mmCIF file of C-alpha atoms and ligand atoms in Angstrom:
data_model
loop_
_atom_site.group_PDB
_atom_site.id
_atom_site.type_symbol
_atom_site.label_atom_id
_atom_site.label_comp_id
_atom_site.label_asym_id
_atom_site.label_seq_id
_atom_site.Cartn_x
_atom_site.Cartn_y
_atom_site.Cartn_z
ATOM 1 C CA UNK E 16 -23.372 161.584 175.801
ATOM 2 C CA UNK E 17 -23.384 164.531 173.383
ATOM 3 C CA UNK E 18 -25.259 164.353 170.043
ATOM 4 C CA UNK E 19 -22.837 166.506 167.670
ATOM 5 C CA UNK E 20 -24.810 168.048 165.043
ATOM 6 C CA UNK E 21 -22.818 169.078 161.510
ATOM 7 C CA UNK E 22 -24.109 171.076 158.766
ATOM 8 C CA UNK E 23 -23.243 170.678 155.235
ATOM 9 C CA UNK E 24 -25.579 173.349 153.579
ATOM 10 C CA UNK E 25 -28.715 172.817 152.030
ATOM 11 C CA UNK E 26 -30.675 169.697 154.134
ATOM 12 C CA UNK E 27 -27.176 167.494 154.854
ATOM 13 C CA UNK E 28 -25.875 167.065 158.431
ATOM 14 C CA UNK E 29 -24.033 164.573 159.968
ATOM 15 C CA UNK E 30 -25.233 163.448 163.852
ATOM 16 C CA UNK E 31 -22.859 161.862 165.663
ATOM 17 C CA UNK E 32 -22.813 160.146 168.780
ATOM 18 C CA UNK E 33 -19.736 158.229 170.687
ATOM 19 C CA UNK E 34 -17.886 156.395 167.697
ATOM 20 C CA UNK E 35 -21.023 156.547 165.393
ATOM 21 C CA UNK E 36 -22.057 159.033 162.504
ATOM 22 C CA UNK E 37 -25.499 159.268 160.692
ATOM 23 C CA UNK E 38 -25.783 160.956 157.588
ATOM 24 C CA UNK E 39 -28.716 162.614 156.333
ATOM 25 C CA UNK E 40 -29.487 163.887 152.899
ATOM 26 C CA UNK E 41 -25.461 163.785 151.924
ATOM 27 C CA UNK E 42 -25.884 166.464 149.050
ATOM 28 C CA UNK E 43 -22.033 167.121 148.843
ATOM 29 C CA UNK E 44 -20.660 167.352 145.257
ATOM 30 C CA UNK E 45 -22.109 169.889 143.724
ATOM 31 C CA UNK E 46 -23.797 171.921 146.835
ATOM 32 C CA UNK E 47 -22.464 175.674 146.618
ATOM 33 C CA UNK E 48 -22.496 175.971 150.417
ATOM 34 C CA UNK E 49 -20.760 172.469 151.240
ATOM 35 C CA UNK E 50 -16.883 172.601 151.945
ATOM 36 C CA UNK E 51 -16.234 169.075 152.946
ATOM 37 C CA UNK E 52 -15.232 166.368 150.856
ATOM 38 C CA UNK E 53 -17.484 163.482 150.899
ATOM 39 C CA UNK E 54 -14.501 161.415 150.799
ATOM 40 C CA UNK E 55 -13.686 162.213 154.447
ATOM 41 C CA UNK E 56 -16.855 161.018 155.867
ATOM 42 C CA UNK E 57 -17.031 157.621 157.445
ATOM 43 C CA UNK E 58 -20.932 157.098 158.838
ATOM 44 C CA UNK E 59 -22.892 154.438 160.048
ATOM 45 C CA UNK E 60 -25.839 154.661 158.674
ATOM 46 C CA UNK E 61 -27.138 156.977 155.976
ATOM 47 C CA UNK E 62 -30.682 158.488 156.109
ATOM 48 C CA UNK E 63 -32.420 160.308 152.175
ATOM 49 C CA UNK E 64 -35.517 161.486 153.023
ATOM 50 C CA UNK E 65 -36.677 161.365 149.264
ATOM 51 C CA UNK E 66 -35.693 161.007 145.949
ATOM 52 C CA UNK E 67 -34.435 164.545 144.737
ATOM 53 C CA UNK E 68 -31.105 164.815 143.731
ATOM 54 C CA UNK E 69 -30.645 167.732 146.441
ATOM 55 C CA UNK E 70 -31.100 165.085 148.933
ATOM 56 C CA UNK E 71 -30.026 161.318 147.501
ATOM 57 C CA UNK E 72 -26.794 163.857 146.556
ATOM 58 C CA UNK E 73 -23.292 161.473 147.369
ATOM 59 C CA UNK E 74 -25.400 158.892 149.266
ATOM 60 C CA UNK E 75 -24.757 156.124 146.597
ATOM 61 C CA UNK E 76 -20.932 156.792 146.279
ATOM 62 C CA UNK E 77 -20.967 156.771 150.015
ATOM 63 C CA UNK E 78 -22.771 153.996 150.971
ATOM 64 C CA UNK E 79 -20.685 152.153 147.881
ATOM 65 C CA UNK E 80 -17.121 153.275 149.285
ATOM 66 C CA UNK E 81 -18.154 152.477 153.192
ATOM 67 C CA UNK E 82 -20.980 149.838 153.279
ATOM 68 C CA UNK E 83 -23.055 151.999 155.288
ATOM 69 C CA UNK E 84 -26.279 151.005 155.437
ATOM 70 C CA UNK E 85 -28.844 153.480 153.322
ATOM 71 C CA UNK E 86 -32.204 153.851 155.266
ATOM 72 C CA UNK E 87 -35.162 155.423 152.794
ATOM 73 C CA UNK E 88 -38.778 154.774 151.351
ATOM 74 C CA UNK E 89 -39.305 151.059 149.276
ATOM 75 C CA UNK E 90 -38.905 152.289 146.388
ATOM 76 C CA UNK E 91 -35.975 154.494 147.009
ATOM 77 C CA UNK E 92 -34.135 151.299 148.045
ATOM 78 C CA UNK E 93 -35.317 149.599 145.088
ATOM 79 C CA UNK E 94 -33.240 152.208 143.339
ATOM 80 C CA UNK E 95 -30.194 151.667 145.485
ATOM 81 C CA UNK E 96 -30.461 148.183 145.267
ATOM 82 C CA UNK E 97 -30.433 148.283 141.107
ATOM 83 C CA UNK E 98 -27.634 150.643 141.562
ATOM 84 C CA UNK E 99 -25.493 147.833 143.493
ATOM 85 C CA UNK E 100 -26.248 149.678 146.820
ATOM 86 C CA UNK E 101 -27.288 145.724 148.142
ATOM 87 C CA UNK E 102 -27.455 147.202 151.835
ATOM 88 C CA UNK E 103 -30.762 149.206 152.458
ATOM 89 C CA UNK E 104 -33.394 149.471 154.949
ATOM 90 C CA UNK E 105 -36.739 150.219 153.720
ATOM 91 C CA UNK E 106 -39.383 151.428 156.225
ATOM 92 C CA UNK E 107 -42.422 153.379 155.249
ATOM 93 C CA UNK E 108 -44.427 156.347 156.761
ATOM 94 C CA UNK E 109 -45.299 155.630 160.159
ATOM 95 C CA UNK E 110 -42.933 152.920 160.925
ATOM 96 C CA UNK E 111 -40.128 152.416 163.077
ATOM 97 C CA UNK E 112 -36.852 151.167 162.472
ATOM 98 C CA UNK E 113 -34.822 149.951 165.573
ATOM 99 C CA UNK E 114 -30.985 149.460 165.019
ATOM 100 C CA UNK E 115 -27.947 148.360 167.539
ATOM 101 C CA UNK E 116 -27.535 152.696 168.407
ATOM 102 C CA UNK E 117 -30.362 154.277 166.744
ATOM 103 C CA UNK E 118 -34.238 153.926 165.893
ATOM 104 C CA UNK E 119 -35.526 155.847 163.112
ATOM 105 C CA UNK E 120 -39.367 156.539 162.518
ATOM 106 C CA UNK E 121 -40.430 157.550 158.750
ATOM 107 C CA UNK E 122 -42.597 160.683 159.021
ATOM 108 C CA UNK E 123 -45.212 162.539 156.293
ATOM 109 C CA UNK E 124 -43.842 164.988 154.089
ATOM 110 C CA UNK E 125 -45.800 166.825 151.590
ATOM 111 C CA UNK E 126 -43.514 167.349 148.459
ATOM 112 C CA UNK E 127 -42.757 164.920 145.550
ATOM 113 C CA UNK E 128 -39.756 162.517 144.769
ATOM 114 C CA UNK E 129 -38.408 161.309 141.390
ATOM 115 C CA UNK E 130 -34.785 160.334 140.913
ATOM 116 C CA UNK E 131 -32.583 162.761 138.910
ATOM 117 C CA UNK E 132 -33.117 159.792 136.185
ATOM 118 C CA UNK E 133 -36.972 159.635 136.076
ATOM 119 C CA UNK E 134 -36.948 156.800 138.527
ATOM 120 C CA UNK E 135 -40.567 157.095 140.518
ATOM 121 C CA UNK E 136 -39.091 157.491 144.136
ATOM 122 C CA UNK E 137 -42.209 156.443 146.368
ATOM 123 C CA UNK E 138 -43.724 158.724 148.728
ATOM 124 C CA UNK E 139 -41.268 161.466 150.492
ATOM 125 C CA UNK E 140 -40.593 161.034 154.272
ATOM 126 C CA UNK E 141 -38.561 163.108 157.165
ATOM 127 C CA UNK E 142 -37.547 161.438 160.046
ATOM 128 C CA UNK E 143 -37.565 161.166 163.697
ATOM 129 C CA UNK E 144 -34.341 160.219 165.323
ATOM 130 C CA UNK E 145 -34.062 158.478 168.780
ATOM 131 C CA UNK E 146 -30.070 158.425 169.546
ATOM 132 C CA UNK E 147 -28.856 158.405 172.928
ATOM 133 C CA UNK E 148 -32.013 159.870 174.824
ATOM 134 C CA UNK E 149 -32.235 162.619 172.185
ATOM 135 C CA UNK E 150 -35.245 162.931 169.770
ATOM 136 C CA UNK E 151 -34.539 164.898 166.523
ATOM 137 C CA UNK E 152 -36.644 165.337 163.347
ATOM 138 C CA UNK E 153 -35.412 165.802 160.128
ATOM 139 C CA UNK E 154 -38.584 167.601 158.260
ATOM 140 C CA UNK E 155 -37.051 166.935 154.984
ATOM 141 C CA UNK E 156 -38.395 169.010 151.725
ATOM 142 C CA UNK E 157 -41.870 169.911 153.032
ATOM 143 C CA UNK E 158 -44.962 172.279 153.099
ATOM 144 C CA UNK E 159 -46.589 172.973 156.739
ATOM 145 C CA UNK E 160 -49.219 170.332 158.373
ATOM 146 C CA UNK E 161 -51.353 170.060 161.092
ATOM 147 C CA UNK E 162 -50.363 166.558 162.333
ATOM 148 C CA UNK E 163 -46.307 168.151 162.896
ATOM 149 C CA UNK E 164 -48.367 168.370 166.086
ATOM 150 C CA UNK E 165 -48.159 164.795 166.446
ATOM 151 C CA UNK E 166 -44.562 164.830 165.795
ATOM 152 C CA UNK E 167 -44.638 167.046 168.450
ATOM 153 C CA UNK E 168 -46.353 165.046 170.986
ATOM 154 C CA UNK E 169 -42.904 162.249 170.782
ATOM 155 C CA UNK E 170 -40.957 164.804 173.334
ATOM 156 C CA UNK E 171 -38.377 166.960 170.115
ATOM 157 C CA UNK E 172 -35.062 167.849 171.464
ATOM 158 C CA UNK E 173 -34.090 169.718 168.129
ATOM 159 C CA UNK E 174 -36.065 170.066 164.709
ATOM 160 C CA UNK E 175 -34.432 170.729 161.394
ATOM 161 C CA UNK E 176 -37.146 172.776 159.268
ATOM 162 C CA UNK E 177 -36.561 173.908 155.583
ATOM 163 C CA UNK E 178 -37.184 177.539 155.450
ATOM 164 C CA UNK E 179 -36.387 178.243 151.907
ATOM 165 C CA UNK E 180 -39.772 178.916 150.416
ATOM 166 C CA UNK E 181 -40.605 177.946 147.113
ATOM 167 C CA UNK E 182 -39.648 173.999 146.618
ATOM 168 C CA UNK E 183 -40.815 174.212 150.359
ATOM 169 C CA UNK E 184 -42.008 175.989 153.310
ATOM 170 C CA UNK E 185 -40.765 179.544 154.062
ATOM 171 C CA UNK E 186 -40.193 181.409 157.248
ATOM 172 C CA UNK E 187 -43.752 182.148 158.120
ATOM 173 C CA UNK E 188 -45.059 178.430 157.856
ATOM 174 C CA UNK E 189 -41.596 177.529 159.906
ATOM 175 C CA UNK E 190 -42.503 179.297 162.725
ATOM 176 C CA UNK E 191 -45.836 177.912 162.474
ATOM 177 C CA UNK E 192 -44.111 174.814 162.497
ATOM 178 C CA UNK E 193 -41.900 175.301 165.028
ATOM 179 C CA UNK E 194 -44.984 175.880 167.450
ATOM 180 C CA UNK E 195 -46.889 173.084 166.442
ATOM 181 C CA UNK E 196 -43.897 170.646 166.753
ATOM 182 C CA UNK E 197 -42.581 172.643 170.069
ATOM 183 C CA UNK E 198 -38.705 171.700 169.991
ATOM 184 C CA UNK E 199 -35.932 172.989 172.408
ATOM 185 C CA UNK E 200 -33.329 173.566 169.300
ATOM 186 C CA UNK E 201 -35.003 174.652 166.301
ATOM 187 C CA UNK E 202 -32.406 174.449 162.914
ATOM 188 C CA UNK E 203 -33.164 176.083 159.782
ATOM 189 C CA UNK E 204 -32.330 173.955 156.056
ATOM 190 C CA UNK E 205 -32.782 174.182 152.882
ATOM 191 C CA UNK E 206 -32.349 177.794 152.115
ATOM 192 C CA UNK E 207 -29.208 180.176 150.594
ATOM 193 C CA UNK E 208 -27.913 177.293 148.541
ATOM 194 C CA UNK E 209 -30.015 178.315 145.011
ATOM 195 C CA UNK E 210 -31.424 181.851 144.241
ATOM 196 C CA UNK E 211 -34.666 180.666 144.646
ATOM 197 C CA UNK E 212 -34.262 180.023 148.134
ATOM 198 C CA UNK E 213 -32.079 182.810 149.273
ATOM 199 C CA UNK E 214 -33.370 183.971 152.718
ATOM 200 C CA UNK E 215 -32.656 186.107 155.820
ATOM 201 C CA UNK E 216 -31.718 183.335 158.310
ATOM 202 C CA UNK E 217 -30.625 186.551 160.646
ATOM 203 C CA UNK E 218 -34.458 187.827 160.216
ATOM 204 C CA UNK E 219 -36.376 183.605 160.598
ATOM 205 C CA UNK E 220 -34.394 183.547 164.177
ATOM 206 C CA UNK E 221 -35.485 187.084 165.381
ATOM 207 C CA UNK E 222 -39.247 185.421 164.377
ATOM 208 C CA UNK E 223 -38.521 182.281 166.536
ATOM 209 C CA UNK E 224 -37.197 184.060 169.063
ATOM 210 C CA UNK E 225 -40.357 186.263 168.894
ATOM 211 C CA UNK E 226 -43.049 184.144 168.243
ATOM 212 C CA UNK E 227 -42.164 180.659 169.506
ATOM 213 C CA UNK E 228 -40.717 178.693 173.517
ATOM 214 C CA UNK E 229 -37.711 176.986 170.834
ATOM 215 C CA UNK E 230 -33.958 178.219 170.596
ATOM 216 C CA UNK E 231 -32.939 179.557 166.515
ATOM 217 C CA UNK E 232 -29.861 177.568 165.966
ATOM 218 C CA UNK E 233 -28.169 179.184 162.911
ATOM 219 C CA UNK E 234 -25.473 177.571 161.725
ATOM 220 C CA UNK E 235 -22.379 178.165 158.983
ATOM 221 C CA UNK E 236 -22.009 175.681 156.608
ATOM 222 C CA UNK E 237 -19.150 173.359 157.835
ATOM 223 C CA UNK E 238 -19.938 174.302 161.805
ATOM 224 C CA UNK E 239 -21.630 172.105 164.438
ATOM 225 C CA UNK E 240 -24.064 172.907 167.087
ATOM 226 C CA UNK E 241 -23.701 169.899 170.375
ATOM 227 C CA UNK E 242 -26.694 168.731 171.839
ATOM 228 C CA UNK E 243 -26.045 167.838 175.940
HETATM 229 NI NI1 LIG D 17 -37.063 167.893 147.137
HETATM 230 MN MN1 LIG D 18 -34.823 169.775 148.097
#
C-alpha cells in the first residue's frame, strides 16, 4: 500500500494510508505557507511533537471537531485534557505506542516547549512512524545529535528534518543529519514560513544530493510526495 505524504508548510503533513490519515504538527490557521482549510481534514490520529504554537497549531480544534485521538508528551496531554481534549495518548521518549494501523515511538529532540499560554509543555519529542511496512521520522523542532544514528539503525524509509536554522538546525547540520540517520527520502521542514528561517531549499537538495546515499524531496506547500 502507498504511504501518501502531504505538506502543509512549516513542520505539518498529513500521512495517509488506505482509509486512514495521521496528522502531524497541524499548524494551519495562521501558517503563511498553508492553503488548506483545517476544516477539510478528517484524520485518525493526530501527532504534536511539542508544545510551540508552530506545532500544537489547529490540533485542539481538530481533535475537538473529529475525536481524533491526540498522541504527545504527559504533560502536553495534560494540557489537552484541561482543554476538554479527553482523548490523548501520552507516551514519553523512548517508548512505543502500538495502535489498530500504526505504532508510534517518541524520539529526543533538543529544543524547548511551553504552550503559547505559559503552560510548561514537558520535554519535546519527534517521532518514528511504523505504518504499513514504512518507517518515517518526524525530527520535529531540533538541533543535530549523535544518537539520530540510532534512529538510524530502525531501517528510515523517509526523514522529515527542519532545515530552517535559527529556532533549529540549518542546512549544514541537516545533511549531517541526513547521514547519520541514512534515509531513502529525505524531506526538508520548518523553513520559508518566517523571515528568520527563509532558506534555499533549491541549494539544501543540491547538498544532499552531493554529500549524502538519501533522495531531496522538495515539496510545495499543498503537494504530496507517495511513498511505494
Ligand atoms: Ni518549536
Ligand atoms: Mn517550531
Amino acid at each position: 500500500m502507498a504511504v501518501i505524504v502531504r505538506w502543509f508548510g512549516h513542520s505539518a503533513f498529513s500521512v495517509e494510508f488506505g482509509n486512514k490519515m495521521i496528522l502531524i504538527d497541524p499548524f494551519l490557521t495562521g501558517n503563511p505557507l498553508n492553503t488548506t482549510d483545517p476544516e477539510a481534514l478528517k484524520p485518525d490520529l493526530i501527532l504534536v511533537s511539542h508544545a510551540h504554537g508552530d506545532h500544537v497549531g489547529d490540533s485542539a480544534a481538530i481533535a475537538h471537531r473529529t475525536g481524533a485521538p491526540v498522541a504527545c508528551n504527559f504533560e502536553m496531554g495534560n494540557w489537552y485534557i484541561a482543554n476538554g481534549i479527553e482523548n490523548v495518548i501520552q507516551g514519553n521518549t523512548g517508548g512505543w505506542y502500538q495502535g489498530e494501523f500504526v505504532d508510534v515511538k517518541w524520539t529526543l529532540a533538543f529544543h524547548s516547549s511551553s504552550f503559547p499560554d505559559g503552560t510548561y509543555g514537558g520535554q519535546p519529542n519527534g517521532f518514528i512512524i511504523r505504518v504499513d511496512g514504512k518507517v518515517l521520522y518526524f525530527a520535529g523542532d531540533t538541533a543535530l545529535f549523535g544518537d539520530m544514528s540510532l534512529i538510524g539503525d530502525e531501517g528510515i524509509d523517509l526523514a522529515f528534518l527542519p532545515i530552517g536554522d535559527f529556532f533549529t538546525m540549518g542546512i549544514d547540520d541537516s545533511i549531517k543529519a541526513t547521514k547519520l540517520i541514512r534515509p531513502k527520502y529525505v524531506i526538508p521542514m520548518h523553513y520559508n514560513t518566517f523571515p528568520p528561517i527563509v532558506c534555499d531549499a533549491g541549494h539544501w537538495a543540491d547538498m544532499v544530493n552531493r554529500g549524502t546515499d538519501a533522495q531531496p524531496i522538495v515539496l510545495d506547500p499543498g503537494t504530496t510526495f507517495t511513498l511505494d
